[in-house]
Amino acid sequence: MPAMGGKEDKAMSPWIFRRFCASVPWRSRWRRWCRSLGYLALPSSLVFFFLGSLLACSIVGIAFFRIWVSSFLTENPVSAGCLPDGEGSWSIGIFYGKSPFALAPIELSNRSNEKSSAWPVANPVLTCASVSNAGYPSNFVADPFLFIQDNTFYLFFETKTVATMQGDIGVARSLDQGASWEFLGIALDETWHLSYPYVFNYLDEIYMMPEGSKKGDLRLYRATKFPLEWTFDRVLVSKPLVDTSLVHYNGYYWLFTSDFSRASTEKNAELEIWLSNSPLGPWIEHQKNPIYKTDKSLGARNGGRPFMYEGFLYRLGQDCSGTYGRRLRVFRVEILTEEEYKEVPLSLAIEEETKKGRNSWNGVRYHHLDPQLLPSGSWVAVMDGDRVPSGDSTRNLLIGWAFLLLLFLLIMFIGLLVGVMDCVHPPGNYTIISRRNEPFSLWSNSHFASKFWSYLAGLSRCILAFKGQGNLKTSRGKLIISLLSVVGVVLVCTFVQYLYGGNGAEVSYMYKGQYSQFTMLTMTYDARLWNLKQYVKHYSRCASVQEIVVVWNKGKPPAEDEFDSAVPVRIRVEEHNSLNNRFKVDPLIQTKAVFELDDDILMTCNDVEKGFRAWREHPERIVGFYPRFLNGDPPRYRDEKYARMKNGYNVILTGAAFMDSEVAFRRYWSEKAGIGRALVDTLFNCEDILMNFLYANESLVRTVEYIHPSWAIDTSKFSASAISRNTQQHYEIRSKCLSKFSSIYGSLPKMAWSFGSRGDGWDV
């Protein structure tokens, strides 16, 4: 048997293959086929190279997913619904204001719901999870219309049903003017797609005029048992009209609608008007139809219910430039007669454009608004929004597979460079001699054989051009292979990100069907201003952050407009440099939850949202990310490693923790805590330990809970301005605090709460 190495190694696989073929007692034709395959077989090094590269790519991909991608994923609470959908991930929010041009989201109206620990209730108030949890799997909800009876709000909307992947009309009810919603069921389900459920009252009958253009006409339904039972009433217009709105104005009923089936009409760029003496018809076309037939960015397609305000009629339209339903536009109708129509665009200041992007429920697009006047004289409106553009999930899938293909081609190219295909032999080696009396075959056809071997010769010359470029014995070869390996790692991370990374949003977690918001609070001074700016820029993009409060302890404070923030930033300047200022009672804080986070800690928004969800489950606790188990006689301060070794913790550091601001801050500034605060000022340390003692002293039940972050970076270890840079000295001071606090307030609970007690595994 030939020795391993040198020239014999390059032809090892073909040699073994030929020996095997020669030993097989087959007919001569099959032996010749087998011999030819032996010459064409790749050497064993190619197989090992491919399998090794595949294993390396898998390891890199798994590590990248575990460390980076998974830390940004929000777990889907509804396995049967809320799936990635090419149309988007629409949800619905509610707004209040003194006028339709001064609307603010529900979280700014300070409405609360103690049953769901939502202080305040935040948008969105209705999502695909709301419908799916009720037993009607849905991928998104959109096109909301309000119908108000007495003090009850009914919300009709499109829900994309998972079973049929088409729109049905769902209905939800609110008994507290929009703070909480109960999904009642599907109000209308046809064999074709339904959306835009315009509901109105006429002569004491309730009607619905949904968009059903797939059927080819505009239909009217009448409620037989409101709100869930409807019957077909009539066809209003025998044309496939889209997103039709109705309004009574100047003695006529008017339909604002679109017909994209018109010749040479661009989708979402056509508007037309119909008029009648009754909403039941008959309807005739406006003489100026089509009103628009040009640019889809002009707001031609309807974006909700027309409304009257201060004697003027206003129409809502969609700006569909870039992506479907990108923004809403509002137009004031100047002239509306049988012969003429004129409208002028105005600004629609529903809220400032959010900088949270995909982390916000409506950060990328919103395309539908239904404003209505309440008997009190104030206004309420429902609006849909989406965090991704149209076709986002499909685009991610295609890009992910494209990068996977590029990775495969890169592996093959590296194989060529390192010479794993040196087994390609000159064409003469593949000459096949056939007997004249044998039947015709492809291999016996001289023309085919000539073409085939000519192709192989060309491939061989191409390979020889690269031969030796990847020689690992040369510096040039090492550099080339290293650069290509880096490219390979980038390709692995990219395709994993696109295929498994979701839509790139770090969103909030629903609890008992509702969302809420919290205030972030950090304490700093002038020497850490650069660090603070990065802190604000990052955490202000987190979905549930309503405001960032900066407790400024020393030096000249910055201006609030110096920060690149997606939420308001408030600088609270203190007279004295004290760690106690962190927990000072602040009546300007509008949320019950406060997230105390040092300005030198960096973690993902998704981890922050997990902590907020855990706090909402138990708002009486301190919920945070740095556990400690403090015990001993005298008690000693030790790090998380010790807590892990003991498999338990009884303290949560408040430098990264959620708490009830009203309860915690008043407790900290009570007369009982005065001695402890004085010690904190003396040692310039231990304020978080004092807070844990005060919580434990006031309760006989569990007072702390730990959430494990995917990753967290404590930049204080690299800062000369950190008070805890000298770890050993820092721990000695804290041990001294423990002894003092134990003598004043009693010992901490000796029982430790074990890691991994949560069912979702967030505390492992």
mmCIF file with all atom_site columns, N, CA, C and O in Angstrom, residues 11 16 27 91 144 151 213 265 294 341 400-401 427 442 732 758 762:
data_model
loop_
_atom_site.group_PDB
_atom_site.id
_atom_site.type_symbol
_atom_site.label_atom_id
_atom_site.label_alt_id
_atom_site.label_comp_id
_atom_site.label_asym_id
_atom_site.label_entity_id
_atom_site.label_seq_id
_atom_site.pdbx_PDB_ins_code
_atom_site.Cartn_x
_atom_site.Cartn_y
_atom_site.Cartn_z
_atom_site.occupancy
_atom_site.B_iso_or_equiv
_atom_site.pdbx_formal_charge
_atom_site.auth_seq_id
_atom_site.auth_comp_id
_atom_site.auth_asym_id
_atom_site.auth_atom_id
_atom_site.pdbx_PDB_model_num
ATOM 1  N N  . ALA A 1 11  ? -3.625  11.525 -4.583  1.00 0.00 ? 11  ALA A N  1
ATOM 2  C CA . ALA A 1 11  ? -4.407  10.589 -5.401  1.00 0.00 ? 11  ALA A CA 1
ATOM 3  C C  . ALA A 1 11  ? -4.935  9.424  -4.590  1.00 0.00 ? 11  ALA A C  1
ATOM 4  O O  . ALA A 1 11  ? -5.279  8.396  -5.152  1.00 0.00 ? 11  ALA A O  1
ATOM 5  N N  . ILE A 1 16  ? -7.729  4.154  -4.124  1.00 0.00 ? 16  ILE A N  1
ATOM 6  C CA . ILE A 1 16  ? -8.572  3.197  -3.386  1.00 0.00 ? 16  ILE A CA 1
ATOM 7  C C  . ILE A 1 16  ? -9.792  2.820  -4.209  1.00 0.00 ? 16  ILE A C  1
ATOM 8  O O  . ILE A 1 16  ? -10.209 1.663  -4.265  1.00 0.00 ? 16  ILE A O  1
ATOM 9  N N  . ARG A 1 27  ? -19.278 -6.978 -14.918 1.00 0.00 ? 27  ARG A N  1
ATOM 10 C CA . ARG A 1 27  ? -18.995 -6.972 -16.344 1.00 0.00 ? 27  ARG A CA 1
ATOM 11 C C  . ARG A 1 27  ? -18.027 -5.855 -16.671 1.00 0.00 ? 27  ARG A C  1
ATOM 12 O O  . ARG A 1 27  ? -17.942 -4.852 -15.962 1.00 0.00 ? 27  ARG A O  1
ATOM 13 N N  . SER A 1 91  ? -50.723 46.396 14.906  1.00 0.00 ? 91  SER A N  1
ATOM 14 C CA . SER A 1 91  ? -51.465 46.381 16.154  1.00 0.00 ? 91  SER A CA 1
ATOM 15 C C  . SER A 1 91  ? -52.193 47.717 16.296  1.00 0.00 ? 91  SER A C  1
ATOM 16 O O  . SER A 1 91  ? -52.062 48.598 15.435  1.00 0.00 ? 91  SER A O  1
ATOM 17 N N  . PRO A 1 144 ? -58.756 49.878 12.421  1.00 0.00 ? 144 PRO A N  1
ATOM 18 C CA . PRO A 1 144 ? -59.737 49.954 13.521  1.00 0.00 ? 144 PRO A CA 1
ATOM 19 C C  . PRO A 1 144 ? -60.791 51.041 13.307  1.00 0.00 ? 144 PRO A C  1
ATOM 20 O O  . PRO A 1 144 ? -60.493 52.147 12.857  1.00 0.00 ? 144 PRO A O  1
ATOM 21 N N  . ASN A 1 151 ? -71.534 54.586 27.318  1.00 0.00 ? 151 ASN A N  1
ATOM 22 C CA . ASN A 1 151 ? -70.147 54.662 27.791  1.00 0.00 ? 151 ASN A CA 1
ATOM 23 C C  . ASN A 1 151 ? -69.319 53.452 27.365  1.00 0.00 ? 151 ASN A C  1
ATOM 24 O O  . ASN A 1 151 ? -68.221 53.240 27.892  1.00 0.00 ? 151 ASN A O  1
ATOM 25 N N  . SER A 1 213 ? -63.118 43.893 -1.837  1.00 0.00 ? 213 SER A N  1
ATOM 26 C CA . SER A 1 213 ? -62.911 44.077 -3.277  1.00 0.00 ? 213 SER A CA 1
ATOM 27 C C  . SER A 1 213 ? -62.607 42.765 -4.003  1.00 0.00 ? 213 SER A C  1
ATOM 28 O O  . SER A 1 213 ? -62.795 42.674 -5.215  1.00 0.00 ? 213 SER A O  1
ATOM 29 N N  . THR A 1 265 ? -54.107 52.548 -13.708 1.00 0.00 ? 265 THR A N  1
ATOM 30 C CA . THR A 1 265 ? -54.104 53.117 -12.365 1.00 0.00 ? 265 THR A CA 1
ATOM 31 C C  . THR A 1 265 ? -53.033 52.452 -11.520 1.00 0.00 ? 265 THR A C  1
ATOM 32 O O  . THR A 1 265 ? -52.964 51.228 -11.444 1.00 0.00 ? 265 THR A O  1
ATOM 33 N N  . THR A 1 294 ? -52.413 59.628 -9.771  1.00 0.00 ? 294 THR A N  1
ATOM 34 C CA . THR A 1 294 ? -51.038 60.015 -10.095 1.00 0.00 ? 294 THR A CA 1
ATOM 35 C C  . THR A 1 294 ? -50.014 59.323 -9.203  1.00 0.00 ? 294 THR A C  1
ATOM 36 O O  . THR A 1 294 ? -49.445 58.305 -9.582  1.00 0.00 ? 294 THR A O  1
ATOM 37 N N  . TYR A 1 341 ? -64.511 69.379 -6.615  1.00 0.00 ? 341 TYR A N  1
ATOM 38 C CA . TYR A 1 341 ? -63.897 68.896 -5.375  1.00 0.00 ? 341 TYR A CA 1
ATOM 39 C C  . TYR A 1 341 ? -62.520 69.526 -5.235  1.00 0.00 ? 341 TYR A C  1
ATOM 40 O O  . TYR A 1 341 ? -61.727 69.574 -6.180  1.00 0.00 ? 341 TYR A O  1
ATOM 41 N N  . GLY A 1 400 ? -31.338 35.927 3.994   1.00 0.00 ? 400 GLY A N  1
ATOM 42 C CA . GLY A 1 400 ? -30.680 34.893 4.778   1.00 0.00 ? 400 GLY A CA 1
ATOM 43 C C  . GLY A 1 400 ? -30.212 33.729 3.931   1.00 0.00 ? 400 GLY A C  1
ATOM 44 O O  . GLY A 1 400 ? -29.067 33.263 4.047   1.00 0.00 ? 400 GLY A O  1
ATOM 45 N N  . TRP A 1 401 ? -31.073 33.230 3.037   1.00 0.00 ? 401 TRP A N  1
ATOM 46 C CA . TRP A 1 401 ? -30.687 32.116 2.161   1.00 0.00 ? 401 TRP A CA 1
ATOM 47 C C  . TRP A 1 401 ? -29.623 32.536 1.160   1.00 0.00 ? 401 TRP A C  1
ATOM 48 O O  . TRP A 1 401 ? -28.754 31.736 0.786   1.00 0.00 ? 401 TRP A O  1
ATOM 49 N N  . PRO A 1 427 ? -6.791  15.206 -19.821 1.00 0.00 ? 427 PRO A N  1
ATOM 50 C CA . PRO A 1 427 ? -7.860  14.449 -20.483 1.00 0.00 ? 427 PRO A CA 1
ATOM 51 C C  . PRO A 1 427 ? -7.426  13.067 -20.910 1.00 0.00 ? 427 PRO A C  1
ATOM 52 O O  . PRO A 1 427 ? -8.234  12.158 -20.954 1.00 0.00 ? 427 PRO A O  1
ATOM 53 N N  . LEU A 1 442 ? -23.025 6.896  -23.967 1.00 0.00 ? 442 LEU A N  1
ATOM 54 C CA . LEU A 1 442 ? -22.483 8.253  -23.957 1.00 0.00 ? 442 LEU A CA 1
ATOM 55 C C  . LEU A 1 442 ? -20.970 8.241  -23.923 1.00 0.00 ? 442 LEU A C  1
ATOM 56 O O  . LEU A 1 442 ? -20.303 9.050  -24.558 1.00 0.00 ? 442 LEU A O  1
ATOM 57 N N  . GLU A 1 732 ? -14.924 45.602 51.468  1.00 0.00 ? 732 GLU A N  1
ATOM 58 C CA . GLU A 1 732 ? -14.691 45.779 52.899  1.00 0.00 ? 732 GLU A CA 1
ATOM 59 C C  . GLU A 1 732 ? -15.632 46.820 53.483  1.00 0.00 ? 732 GLU A C  1
ATOM 60 O O  . GLU A 1 732 ? -16.183 46.648 54.578  1.00 0.00 ? 732 GLU A O  1
ATOM 61 N N  . ARG A 1 758 ? -38.116 30.389 38.230  1.00 0.00 ? 758 ARG A N  1
ATOM 62 C CA . ARG A 1 758 ? -39.138 30.868 37.301  1.00 0.00 ? 758 ARG A CA 1
ATOM 63 C C  . ARG A 1 758 ? -39.393 29.832 36.208  1.00 0.00 ? 758 ARG A C  1
ATOM 64 O O  . ARG A 1 758 ? -38.472 29.183 35.713  1.00 0.00 ? 758 ARG A O  1
ATOM 65 N N  . TRP A 1 762 ? -35.908 32.743 33.034  1.00 0.00 ? 762 TRP A N  1
ATOM 66 C CA . TRP A 1 762 ? -35.227 34.040 32.978  1.00 0.00 ? 762 TRP A CA 1
ATOM 67 C C  . TRP A 1 762 ? -34.245 34.235 34.132  1.00 0.00 ? 762 TRP A C  1
ATOM 68 O O  . TRP A 1 762 ? -33.432 35.160 34.091  1.00 0.00 ? 762 TRP A O  1
#
